[in-house]
Tab-separated table of C-alpha atoms and ligand atoms in Angstrom:
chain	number	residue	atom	x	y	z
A	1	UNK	CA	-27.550	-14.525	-9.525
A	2	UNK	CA	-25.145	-16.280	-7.143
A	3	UNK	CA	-21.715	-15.607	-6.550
A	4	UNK	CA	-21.228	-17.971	-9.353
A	5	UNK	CA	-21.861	-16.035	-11.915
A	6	UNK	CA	-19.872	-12.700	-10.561
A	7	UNK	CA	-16.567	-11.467	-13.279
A	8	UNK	CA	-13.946	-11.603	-10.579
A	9	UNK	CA	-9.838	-10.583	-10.606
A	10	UNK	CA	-8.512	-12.601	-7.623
A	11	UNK	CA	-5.043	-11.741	-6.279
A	12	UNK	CA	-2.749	-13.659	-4.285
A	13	UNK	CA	0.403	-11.709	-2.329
A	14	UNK	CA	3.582	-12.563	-1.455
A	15	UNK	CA	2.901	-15.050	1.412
A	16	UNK	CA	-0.157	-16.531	-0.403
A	17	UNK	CA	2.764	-18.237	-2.745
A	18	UNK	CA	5.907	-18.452	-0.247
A	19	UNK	CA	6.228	-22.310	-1.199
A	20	UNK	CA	4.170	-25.622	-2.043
A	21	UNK	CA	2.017	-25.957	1.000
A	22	UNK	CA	0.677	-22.132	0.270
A	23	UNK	CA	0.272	-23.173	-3.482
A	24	UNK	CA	-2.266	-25.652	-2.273
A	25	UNK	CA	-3.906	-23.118	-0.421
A	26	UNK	CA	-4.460	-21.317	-3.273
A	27	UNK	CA	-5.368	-24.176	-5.446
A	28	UNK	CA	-8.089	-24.819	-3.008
A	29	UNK	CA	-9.159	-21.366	-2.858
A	30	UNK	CA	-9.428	-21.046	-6.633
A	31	UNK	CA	-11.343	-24.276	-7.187
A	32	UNK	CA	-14.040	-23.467	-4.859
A	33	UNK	CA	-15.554	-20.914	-6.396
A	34	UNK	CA	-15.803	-21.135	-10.597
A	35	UNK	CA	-15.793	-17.342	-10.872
A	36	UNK	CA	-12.173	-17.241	-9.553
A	37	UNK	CA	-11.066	-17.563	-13.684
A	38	UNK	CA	-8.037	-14.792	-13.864
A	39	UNK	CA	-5.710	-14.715	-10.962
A	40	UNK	CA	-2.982	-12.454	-10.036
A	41	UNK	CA	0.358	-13.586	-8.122
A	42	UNK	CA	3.047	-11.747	-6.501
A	43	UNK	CA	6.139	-13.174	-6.115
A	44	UNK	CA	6.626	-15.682	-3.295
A	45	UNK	CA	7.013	-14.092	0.243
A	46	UNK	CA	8.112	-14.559	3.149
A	47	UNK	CA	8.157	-18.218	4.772
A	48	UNK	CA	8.761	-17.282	8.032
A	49	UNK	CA	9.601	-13.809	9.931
A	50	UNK	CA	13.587	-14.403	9.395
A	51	UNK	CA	13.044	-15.696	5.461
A	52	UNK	CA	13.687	-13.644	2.161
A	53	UNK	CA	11.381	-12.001	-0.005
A	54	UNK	CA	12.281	-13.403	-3.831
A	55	UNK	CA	11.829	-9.611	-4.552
A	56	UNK	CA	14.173	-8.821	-1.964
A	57	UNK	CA	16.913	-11.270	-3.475
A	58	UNK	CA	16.334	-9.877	-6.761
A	59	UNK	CA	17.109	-6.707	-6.432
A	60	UNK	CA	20.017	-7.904	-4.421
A	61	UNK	CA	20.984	-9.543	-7.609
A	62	UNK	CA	20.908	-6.438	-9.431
A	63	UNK	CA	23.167	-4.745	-7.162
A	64	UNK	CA	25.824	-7.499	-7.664
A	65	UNK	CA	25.459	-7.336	-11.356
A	66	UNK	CA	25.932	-3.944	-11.167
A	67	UNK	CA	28.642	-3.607	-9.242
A	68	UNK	CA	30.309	-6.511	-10.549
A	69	UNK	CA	30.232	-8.563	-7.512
A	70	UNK	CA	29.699	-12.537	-7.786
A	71	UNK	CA	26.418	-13.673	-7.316
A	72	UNK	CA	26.477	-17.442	-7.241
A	73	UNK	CA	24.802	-17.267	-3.544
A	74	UNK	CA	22.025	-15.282	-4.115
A	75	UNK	CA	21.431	-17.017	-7.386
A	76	UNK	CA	21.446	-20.133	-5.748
A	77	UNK	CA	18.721	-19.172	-2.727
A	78	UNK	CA	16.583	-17.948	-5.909
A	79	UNK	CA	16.829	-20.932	-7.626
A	80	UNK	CA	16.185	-23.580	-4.361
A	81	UNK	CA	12.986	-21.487	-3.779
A	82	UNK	CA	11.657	-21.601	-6.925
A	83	UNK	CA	12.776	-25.458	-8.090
A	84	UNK	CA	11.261	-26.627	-4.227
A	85	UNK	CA	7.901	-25.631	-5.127
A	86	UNK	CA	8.131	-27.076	-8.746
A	87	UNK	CA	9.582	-29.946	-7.253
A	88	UNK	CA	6.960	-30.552	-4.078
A	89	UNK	CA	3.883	-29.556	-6.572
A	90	UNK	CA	5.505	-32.609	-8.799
A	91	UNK	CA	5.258	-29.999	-11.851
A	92	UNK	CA	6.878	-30.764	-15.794
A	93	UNK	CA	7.833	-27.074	-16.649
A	94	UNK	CA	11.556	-26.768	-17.947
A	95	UNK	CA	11.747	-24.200	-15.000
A	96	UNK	CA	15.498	-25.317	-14.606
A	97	UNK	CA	16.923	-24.131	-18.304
A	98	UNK	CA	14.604	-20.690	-17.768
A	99	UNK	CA	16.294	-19.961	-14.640
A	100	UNK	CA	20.012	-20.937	-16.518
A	101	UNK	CA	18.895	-18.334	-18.969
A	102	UNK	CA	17.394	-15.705	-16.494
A	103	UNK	CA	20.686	-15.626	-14.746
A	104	UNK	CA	23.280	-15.877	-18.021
A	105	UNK	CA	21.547	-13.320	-19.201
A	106	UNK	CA	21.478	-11.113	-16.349
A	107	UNK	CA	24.460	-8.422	-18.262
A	108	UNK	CA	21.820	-7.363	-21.072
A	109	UNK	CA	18.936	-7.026	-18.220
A	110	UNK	CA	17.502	-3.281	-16.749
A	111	UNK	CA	16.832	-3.904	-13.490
A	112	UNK	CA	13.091	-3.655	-13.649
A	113	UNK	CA	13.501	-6.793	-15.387
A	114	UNK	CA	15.767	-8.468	-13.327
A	115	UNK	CA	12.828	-7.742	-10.436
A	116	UNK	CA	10.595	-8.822	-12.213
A	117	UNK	CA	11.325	-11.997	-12.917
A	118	UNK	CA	9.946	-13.251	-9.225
A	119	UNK	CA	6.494	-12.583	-10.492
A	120	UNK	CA	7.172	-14.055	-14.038
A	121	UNK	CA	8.522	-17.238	-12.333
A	122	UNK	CA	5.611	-17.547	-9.718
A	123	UNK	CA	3.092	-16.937	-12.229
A	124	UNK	CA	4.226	-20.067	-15.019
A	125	UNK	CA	4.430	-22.304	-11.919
A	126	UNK	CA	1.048	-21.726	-11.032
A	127	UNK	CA	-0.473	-21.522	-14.433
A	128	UNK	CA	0.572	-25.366	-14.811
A	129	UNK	CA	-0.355	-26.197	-11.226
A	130	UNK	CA	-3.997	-24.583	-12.153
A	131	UNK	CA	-4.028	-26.046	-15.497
A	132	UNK	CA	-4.761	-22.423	-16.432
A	133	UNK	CA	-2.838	-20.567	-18.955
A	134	UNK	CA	-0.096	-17.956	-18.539
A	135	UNK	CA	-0.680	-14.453	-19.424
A	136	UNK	CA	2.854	-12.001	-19.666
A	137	UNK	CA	1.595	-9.332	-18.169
A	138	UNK	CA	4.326	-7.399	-20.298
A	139	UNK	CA	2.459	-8.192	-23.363
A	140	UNK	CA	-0.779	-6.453	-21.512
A	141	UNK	CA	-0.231	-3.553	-19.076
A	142	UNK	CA	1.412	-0.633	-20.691
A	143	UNK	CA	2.773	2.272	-19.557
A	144	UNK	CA	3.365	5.133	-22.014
A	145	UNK	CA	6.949	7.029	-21.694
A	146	UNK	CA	5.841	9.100	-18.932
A	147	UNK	CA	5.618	5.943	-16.847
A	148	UNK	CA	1.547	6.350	-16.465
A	149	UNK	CA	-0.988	3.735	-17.520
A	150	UNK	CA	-1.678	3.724	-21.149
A	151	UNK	CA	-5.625	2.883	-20.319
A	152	UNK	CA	-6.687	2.097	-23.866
A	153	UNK	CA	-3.894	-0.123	-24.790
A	154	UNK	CA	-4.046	-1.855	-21.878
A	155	UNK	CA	-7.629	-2.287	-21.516
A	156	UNK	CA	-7.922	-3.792	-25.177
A	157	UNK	CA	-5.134	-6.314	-23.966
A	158	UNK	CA	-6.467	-7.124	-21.072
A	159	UNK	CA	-10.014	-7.898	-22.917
A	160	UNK	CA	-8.531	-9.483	-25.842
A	161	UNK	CA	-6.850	-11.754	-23.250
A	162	UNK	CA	-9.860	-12.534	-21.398
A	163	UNK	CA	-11.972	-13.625	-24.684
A	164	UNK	CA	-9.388	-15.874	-25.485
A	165	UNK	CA	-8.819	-17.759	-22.296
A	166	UNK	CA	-11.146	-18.719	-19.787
A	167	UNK	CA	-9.163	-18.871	-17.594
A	168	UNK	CA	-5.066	-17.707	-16.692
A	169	UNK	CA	-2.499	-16.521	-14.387
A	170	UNK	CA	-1.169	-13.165	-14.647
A	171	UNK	CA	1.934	-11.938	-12.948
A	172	UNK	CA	1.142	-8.798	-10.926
A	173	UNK	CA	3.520	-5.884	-10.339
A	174	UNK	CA	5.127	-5.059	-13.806
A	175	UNK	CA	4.288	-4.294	-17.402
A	176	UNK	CA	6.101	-2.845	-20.396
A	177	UNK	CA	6.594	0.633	-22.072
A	178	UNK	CA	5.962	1.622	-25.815
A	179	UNK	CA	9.510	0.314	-26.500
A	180	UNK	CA	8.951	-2.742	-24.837
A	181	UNK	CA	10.768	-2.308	-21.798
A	182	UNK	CA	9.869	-3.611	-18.501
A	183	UNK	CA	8.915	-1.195	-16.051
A	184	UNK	CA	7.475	-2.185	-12.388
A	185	UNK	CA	4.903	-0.937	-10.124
A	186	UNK	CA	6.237	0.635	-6.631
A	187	UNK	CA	7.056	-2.221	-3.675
A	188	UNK	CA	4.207	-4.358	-3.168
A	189	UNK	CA	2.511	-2.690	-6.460
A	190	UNK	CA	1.001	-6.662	-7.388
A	191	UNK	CA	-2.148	-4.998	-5.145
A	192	UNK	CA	-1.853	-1.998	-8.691
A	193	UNK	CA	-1.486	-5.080	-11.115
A	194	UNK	CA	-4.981	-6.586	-10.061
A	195	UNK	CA	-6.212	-3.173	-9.561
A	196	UNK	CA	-5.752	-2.772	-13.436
A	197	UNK	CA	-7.132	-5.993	-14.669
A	198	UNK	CA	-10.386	-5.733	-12.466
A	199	UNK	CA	-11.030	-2.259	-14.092
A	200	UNK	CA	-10.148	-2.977	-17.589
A	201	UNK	CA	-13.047	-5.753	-17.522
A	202	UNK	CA	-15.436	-4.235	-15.075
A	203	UNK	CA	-15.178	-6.313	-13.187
A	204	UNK	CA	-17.796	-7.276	-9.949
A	205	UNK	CA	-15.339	-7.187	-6.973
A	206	UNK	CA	-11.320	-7.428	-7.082
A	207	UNK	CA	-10.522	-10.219	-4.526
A	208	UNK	CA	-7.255	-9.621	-2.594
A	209	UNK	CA	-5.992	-12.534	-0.667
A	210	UNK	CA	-2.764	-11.992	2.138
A	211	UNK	CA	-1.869	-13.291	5.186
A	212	UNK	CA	-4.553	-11.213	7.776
A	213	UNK	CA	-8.290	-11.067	7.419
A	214	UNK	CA	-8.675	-7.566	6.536
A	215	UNK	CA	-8.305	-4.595	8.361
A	216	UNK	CA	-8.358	-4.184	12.089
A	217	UNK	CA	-10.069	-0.893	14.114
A	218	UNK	CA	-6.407	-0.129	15.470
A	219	UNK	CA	-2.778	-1.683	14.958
A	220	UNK	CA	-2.611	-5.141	17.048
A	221	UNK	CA	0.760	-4.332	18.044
A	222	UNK	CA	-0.495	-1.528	20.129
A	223	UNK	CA	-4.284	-2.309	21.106
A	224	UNK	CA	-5.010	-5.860	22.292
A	225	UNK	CA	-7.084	-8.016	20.053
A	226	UNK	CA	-8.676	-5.087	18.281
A	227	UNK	CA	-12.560	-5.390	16.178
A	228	UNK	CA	-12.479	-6.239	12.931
A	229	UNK	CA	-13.323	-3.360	10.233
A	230	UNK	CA	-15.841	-5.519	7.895
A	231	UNK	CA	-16.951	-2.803	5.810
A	232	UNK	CA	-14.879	0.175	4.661
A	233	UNK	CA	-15.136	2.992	2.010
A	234	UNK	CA	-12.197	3.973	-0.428
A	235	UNK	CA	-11.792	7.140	1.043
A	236	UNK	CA	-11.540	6.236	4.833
A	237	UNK	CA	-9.194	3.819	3.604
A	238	UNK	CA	-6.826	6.384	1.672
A	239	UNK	CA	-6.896	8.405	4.967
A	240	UNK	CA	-6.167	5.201	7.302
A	241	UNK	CA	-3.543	3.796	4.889
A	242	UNK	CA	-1.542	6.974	4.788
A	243	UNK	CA	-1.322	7.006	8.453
A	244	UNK	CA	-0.264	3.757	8.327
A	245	UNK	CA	-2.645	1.012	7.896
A	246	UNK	CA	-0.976	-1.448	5.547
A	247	UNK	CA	-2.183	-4.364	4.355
A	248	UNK	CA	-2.946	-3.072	0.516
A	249	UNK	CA	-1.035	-1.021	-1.666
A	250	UNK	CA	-2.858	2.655	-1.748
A	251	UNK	CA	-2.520	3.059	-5.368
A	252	UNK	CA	-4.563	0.245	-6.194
A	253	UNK	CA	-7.864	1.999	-4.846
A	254	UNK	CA	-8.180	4.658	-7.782
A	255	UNK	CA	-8.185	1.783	-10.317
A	256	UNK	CA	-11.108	-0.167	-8.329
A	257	UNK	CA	-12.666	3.256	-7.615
A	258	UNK	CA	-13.030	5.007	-11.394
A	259	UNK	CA	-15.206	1.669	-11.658
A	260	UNK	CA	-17.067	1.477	-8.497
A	261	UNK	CA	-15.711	-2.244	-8.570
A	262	UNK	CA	-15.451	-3.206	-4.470
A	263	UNK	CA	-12.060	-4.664	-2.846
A	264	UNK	CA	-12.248	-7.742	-0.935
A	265	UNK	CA	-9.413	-8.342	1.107
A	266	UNK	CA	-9.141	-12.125	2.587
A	267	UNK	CA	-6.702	-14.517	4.475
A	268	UNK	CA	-5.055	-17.475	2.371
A	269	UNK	CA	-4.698	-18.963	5.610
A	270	UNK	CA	-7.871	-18.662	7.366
A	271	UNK	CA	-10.663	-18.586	4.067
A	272	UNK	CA	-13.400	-18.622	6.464
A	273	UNK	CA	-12.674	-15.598	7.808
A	274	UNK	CA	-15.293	-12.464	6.154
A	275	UNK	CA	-12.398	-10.175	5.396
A	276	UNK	CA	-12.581	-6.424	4.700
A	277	UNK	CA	-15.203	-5.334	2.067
A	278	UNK	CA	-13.616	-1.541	0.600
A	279	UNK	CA	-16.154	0.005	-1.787
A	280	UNK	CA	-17.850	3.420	-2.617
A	281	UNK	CA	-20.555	3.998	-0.026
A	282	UNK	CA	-21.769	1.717	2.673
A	283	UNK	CA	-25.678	1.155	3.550
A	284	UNK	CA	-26.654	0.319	7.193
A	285	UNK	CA	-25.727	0.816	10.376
A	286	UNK	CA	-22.269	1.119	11.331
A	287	UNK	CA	-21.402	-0.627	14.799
A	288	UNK	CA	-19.307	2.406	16.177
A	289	UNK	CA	-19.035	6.026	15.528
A	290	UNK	CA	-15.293	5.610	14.132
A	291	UNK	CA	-14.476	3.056	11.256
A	292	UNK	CA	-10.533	3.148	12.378
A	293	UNK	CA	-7.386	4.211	14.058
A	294	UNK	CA	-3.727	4.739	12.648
A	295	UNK	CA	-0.728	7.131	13.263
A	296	UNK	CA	3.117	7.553	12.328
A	297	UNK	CA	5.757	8.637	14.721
A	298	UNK	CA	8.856	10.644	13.193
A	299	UNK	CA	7.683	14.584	12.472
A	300	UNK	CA	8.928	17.872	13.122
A	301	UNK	CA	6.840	20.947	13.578
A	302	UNK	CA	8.446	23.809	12.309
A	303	UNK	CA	6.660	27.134	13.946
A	304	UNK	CA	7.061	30.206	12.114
A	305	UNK	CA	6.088	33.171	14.504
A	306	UNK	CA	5.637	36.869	13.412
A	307	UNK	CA	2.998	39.863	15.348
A	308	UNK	CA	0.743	40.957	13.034
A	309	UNK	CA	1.154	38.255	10.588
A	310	UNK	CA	-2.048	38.231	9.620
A	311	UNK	CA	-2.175	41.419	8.218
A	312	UNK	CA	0.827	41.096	5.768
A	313	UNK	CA	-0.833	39.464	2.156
A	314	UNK	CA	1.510	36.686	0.810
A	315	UNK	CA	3.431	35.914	4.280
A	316	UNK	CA	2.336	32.132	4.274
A	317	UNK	CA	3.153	31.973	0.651
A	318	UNK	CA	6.732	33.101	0.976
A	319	UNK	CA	7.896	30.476	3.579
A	320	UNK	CA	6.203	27.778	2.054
A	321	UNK	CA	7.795	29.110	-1.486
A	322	UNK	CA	11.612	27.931	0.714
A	323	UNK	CA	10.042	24.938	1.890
A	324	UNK	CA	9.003	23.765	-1.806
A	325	UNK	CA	12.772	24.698	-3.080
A	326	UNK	CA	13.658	21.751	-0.537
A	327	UNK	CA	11.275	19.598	-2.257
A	328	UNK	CA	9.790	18.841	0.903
A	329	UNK	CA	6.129	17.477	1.343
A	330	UNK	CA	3.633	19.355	3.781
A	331	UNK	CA	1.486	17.551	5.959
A	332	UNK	CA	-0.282	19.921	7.786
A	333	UNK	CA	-0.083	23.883	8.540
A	334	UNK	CA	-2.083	24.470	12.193
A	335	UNK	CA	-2.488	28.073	12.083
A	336	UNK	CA	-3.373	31.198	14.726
A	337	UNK	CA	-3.143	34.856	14.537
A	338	UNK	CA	0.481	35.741	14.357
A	339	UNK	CA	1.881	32.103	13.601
A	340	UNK	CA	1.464	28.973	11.594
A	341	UNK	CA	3.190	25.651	11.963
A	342	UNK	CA	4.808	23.812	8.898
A	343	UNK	CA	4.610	19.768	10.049
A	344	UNK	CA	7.051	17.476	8.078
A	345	UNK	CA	8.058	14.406	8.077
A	346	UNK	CA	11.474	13.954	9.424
A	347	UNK	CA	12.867	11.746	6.441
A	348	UNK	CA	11.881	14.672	4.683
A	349	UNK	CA	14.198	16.884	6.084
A	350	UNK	CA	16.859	14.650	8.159
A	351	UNK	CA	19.516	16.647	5.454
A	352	UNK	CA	18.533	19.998	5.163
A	353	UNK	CA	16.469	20.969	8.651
A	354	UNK	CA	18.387	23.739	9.542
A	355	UNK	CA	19.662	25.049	6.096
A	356	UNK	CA	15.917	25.747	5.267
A	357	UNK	CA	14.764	27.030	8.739
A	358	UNK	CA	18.078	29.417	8.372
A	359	UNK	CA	16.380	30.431	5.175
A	360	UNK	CA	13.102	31.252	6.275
A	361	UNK	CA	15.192	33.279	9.152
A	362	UNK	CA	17.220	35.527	6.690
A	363	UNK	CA	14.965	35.638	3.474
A	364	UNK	CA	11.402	36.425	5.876
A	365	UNK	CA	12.553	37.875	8.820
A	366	UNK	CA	9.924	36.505	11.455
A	367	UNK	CA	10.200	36.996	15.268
A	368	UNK	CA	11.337	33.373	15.255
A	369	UNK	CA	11.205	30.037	14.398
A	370	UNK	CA	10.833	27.214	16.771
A	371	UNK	CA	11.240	23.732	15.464
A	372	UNK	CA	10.053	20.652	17.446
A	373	UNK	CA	10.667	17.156	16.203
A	374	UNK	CA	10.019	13.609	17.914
A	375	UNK	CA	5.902	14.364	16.857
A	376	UNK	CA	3.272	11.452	16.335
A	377	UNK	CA	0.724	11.958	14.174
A	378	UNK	CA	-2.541	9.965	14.807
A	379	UNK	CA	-5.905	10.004	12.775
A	380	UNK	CA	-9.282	8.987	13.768
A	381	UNK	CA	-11.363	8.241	11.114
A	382	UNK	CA	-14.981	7.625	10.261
A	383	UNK	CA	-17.092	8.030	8.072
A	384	UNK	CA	-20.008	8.843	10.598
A	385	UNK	CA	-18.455	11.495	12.593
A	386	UNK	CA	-19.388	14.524	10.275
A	387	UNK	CA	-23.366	13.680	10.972
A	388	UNK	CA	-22.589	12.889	14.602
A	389	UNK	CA	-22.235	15.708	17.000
A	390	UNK	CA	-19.778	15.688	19.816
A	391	UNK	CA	-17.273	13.019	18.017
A	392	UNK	CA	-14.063	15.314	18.505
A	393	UNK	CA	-15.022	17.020	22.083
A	394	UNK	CA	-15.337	12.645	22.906
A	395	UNK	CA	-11.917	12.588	21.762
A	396	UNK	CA	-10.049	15.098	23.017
A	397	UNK	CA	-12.139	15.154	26.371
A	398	UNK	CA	-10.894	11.639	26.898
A	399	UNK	CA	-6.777	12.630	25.621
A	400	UNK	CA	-7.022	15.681	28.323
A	401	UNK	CA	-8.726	13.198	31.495
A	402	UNK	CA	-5.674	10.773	30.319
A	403	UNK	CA	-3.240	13.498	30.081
A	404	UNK	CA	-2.200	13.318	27.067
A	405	UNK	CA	-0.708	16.788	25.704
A	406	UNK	CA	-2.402	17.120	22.440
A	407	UNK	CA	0.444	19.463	20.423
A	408	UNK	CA	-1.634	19.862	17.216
A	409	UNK	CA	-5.036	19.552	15.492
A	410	UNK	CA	-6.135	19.233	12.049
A	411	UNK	CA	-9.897	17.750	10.616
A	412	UNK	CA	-9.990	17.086	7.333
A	413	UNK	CA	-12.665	19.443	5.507
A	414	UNK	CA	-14.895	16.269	4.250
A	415	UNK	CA	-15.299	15.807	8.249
A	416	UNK	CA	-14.212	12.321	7.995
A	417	UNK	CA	-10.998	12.386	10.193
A	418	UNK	CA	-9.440	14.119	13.152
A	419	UNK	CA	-5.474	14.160	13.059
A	420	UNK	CA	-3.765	15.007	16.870
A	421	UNK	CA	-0.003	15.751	16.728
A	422	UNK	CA	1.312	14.161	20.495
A	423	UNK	CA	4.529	13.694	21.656
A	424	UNK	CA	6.122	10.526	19.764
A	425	UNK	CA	6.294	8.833	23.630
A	426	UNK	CA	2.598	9.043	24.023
A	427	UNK	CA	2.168	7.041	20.728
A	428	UNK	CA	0.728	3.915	22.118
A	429	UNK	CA	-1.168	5.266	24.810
A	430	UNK	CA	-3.123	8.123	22.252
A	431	UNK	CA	-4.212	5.164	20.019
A	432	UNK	CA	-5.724	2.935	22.893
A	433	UNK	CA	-7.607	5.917	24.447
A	434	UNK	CA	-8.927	6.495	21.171
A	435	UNK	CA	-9.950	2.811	20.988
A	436	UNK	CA	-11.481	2.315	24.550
A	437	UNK	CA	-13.484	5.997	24.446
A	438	UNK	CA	-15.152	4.885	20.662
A	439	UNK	CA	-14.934	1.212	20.586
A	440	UNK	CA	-14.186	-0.961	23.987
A	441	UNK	CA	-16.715	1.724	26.402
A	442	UNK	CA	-19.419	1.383	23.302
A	443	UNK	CA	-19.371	-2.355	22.694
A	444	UNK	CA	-22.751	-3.867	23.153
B	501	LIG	N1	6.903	-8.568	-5.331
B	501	LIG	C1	6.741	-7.160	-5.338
B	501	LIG	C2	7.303	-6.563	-4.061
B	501	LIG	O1	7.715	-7.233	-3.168
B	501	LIG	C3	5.342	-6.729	-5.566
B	501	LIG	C4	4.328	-7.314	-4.645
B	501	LIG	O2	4.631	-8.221	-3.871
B	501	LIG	O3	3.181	-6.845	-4.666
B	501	LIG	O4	7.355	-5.372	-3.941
């Protein structure tokens, strides 16, 4: 069987449908392979670095509706982006009266709907420059009132859909409750959209088409013309995306996962180009011992000291017990002997820092508490390193010889990353040892 015959979801982002000329590439795309039958869109992107997002505008719009403010401008920068590319494509849709309507009726509108609506838009226009039809994808992904995917409605929609056209265009990043409300994914959730679709039909891969080729061994803003990462699993993924890595939405792997169904991510602008393949387990040899690099500046290490800690049943408990009643995520607790470090992020706590530490002062009664903030947080991760032996004493051997002060530790317990906490000024430098000890020394 060729690629031919293969049940495909392909999904175009934001900058795959910024205006005309990337409609083409798209059209292109689409027509060169007959298994590309159900596509996805976002809602156009950015044209340039300084442009708008439509998504951007809308919810701009919503805050002017709300507030009462006029909103003539930003209804008018809506409207030129969406009437150029009917206009350049030469395409007969009535888009003019819709977008009258959209914005009359903007008063009697949530403002999931009013976001919405950049999707909606995008999708019609490219249904009639496909010649495919137009699927609402708020007659077909439904959430129940808790906001979570109703599976079995959705997945009968999504089929019924697909036996009666063979082909459409499905606007990604919104569905519809029980009481037929609009609800939306999170930012960029189009990625969740085609996530959905390609699990509700099984399907072979999920094709995800933005503006890079996949994902690179280390951020290019920091290592110089970095390898690409051809084959990844889900879970190194989850791990490198949470530090960082974006290029797909991290809620669309579960979806593609449940199924086993691989992600393909590709460049609208460069087609050529192999792309990232993210599935379950990967045969063969990998080329290095590490699959990737990525890190976050902006944490705080709060250190909770107290002798004899260790003997005292329930101590950890109780601090963490304050730290929950601040909401506040955890990302890791380093521990020793008579202390333990809480690490945060420092959005998490910008408020409420020293109210809780003042807490955990009065309520447990510790020697002290020493918070430290301005931390980096940088993962290696592989999917190798648990089977090869000497991965970490490589790494930290070659942070020490470059003197880099490494402030915390953490592996994860599948063996499949190493997390160092440095100093947020070291940053750059951390990630491109990392990247010359496991990549640039080993290339053959
Ligand atoms: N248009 C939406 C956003 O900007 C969803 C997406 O692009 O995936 O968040």
């Amino acid at each position: 069987l060729g690629e031919h015959f293969m049940l495909k979801i392909t999904k175009f982002g934001g900058s795959s449908v910024a205006n005309a000329t990337q409609f083409k590439k798209v059209k292109g795309i689409v027509e060169s392979d007959p298994s590309r039958q159900y596509v996805v869109v976002s809602a156009p992107g950015k044209r340039t670095a300084s442009d708008n997002k439509i998504t951007d505008l809308l919810y701009l719009l919503d805050a002017h509706r709300q507030y009462h403010v006029d909103a003539s401008n930003v209804t008018k920068i809506i409207r030129d982006r969406f009437l150029s590319i009917k206009n350049e494509l030469g395409l007969k849709q009535n888009l003019e009266k819709d977008l009258d309507e959209f914005f009359a009726n903007l008063a009697k509108m949530n403002q999931a709907e009013i976001v919405s609506r950049g999707e909606y838009f995008c999708a019609k226009l490219m249904a009639e420059y496909l010649g495919y039809a137009f699927v609402d994808a708020a007659d077909v992904i439904r959430f129940r009132m808790d906001k979570t995917i109703d599976w079995d409605a959705t997945t009968k929609k999504v089929q019924a859909k697909c036996a009666k056209y063979d082909h459409f265009v499905f606007p990604g990043f919104y569905g519809s409750n029980a009481n037929g409300q609009i609800q939306t994914f999170p930012r960029g959730g189009g990625d969740i959209s085609g996530a959905i679709l390609a699990r509700c039909i099984n399907a072979d891969i999920y094709e995800n088409w933005t503006d890079v080729s996949g994902f690179l061994m280390a951020d290019p803003r920091i290592v110089k013309n970095p390898e690409q990462i051809t084959h990844i699993t889900y879970s190194e993924l989850r791990e490198l995306s949470y530090m960082g890595a974006s290029v797909l939405h991290e809620d669309a792997i579960f979806p593609a996962k449940e199924k086993n169904i691989p992600i393909h991510i590709l460049n609208t602008n460069r087609p050529q180009d192999k792309g990232t393949i993210i599935q379950e387990s990967i045969e063969g040899e990998q080329p290095y011992a590490i699959t990737g690099i990525a890190g976050k500046r902006g944490f705080t290490s709060i250190l909770v000291y107290k002798k004899h800690m260790s003997n005292e049943v329930g101590y950890i408990r109780k601090v963490l017990s304050i730290v929950e009643d601040y909401n506040v995520p955890i990302e890791h607790i380093p521990s020793s002997i008579d202390s333990f470090s809480i690490v945060v992020a420092d959005s998490d706590v910008e408020d409420i820092l020293y109210e809780m530490v003042a807490r955990i002062k009065n309520e447990i009664k510790p020697d002290y508490v020493k918070t430290k903030s301005g931390l980096a947080l940088i993962s290696t991760v592989g999917r190798n390193m648990s089977a090869k032996p000497g991965t970490s004493g490589k790494l930290f051997g070659a942070l020490g010889s470059n003197h880099i002060n490494i402030s915390m530790i953490a592996q994860g317990s599948d063996e499949m990353n190493i997390t160092v906490g440095v100093k947020e000024e070291d940053f750059n430098k951390t990630v491109q040892v990392i990247y010359d000890t496991f990549v640039t020394k080993e290339k053959k």
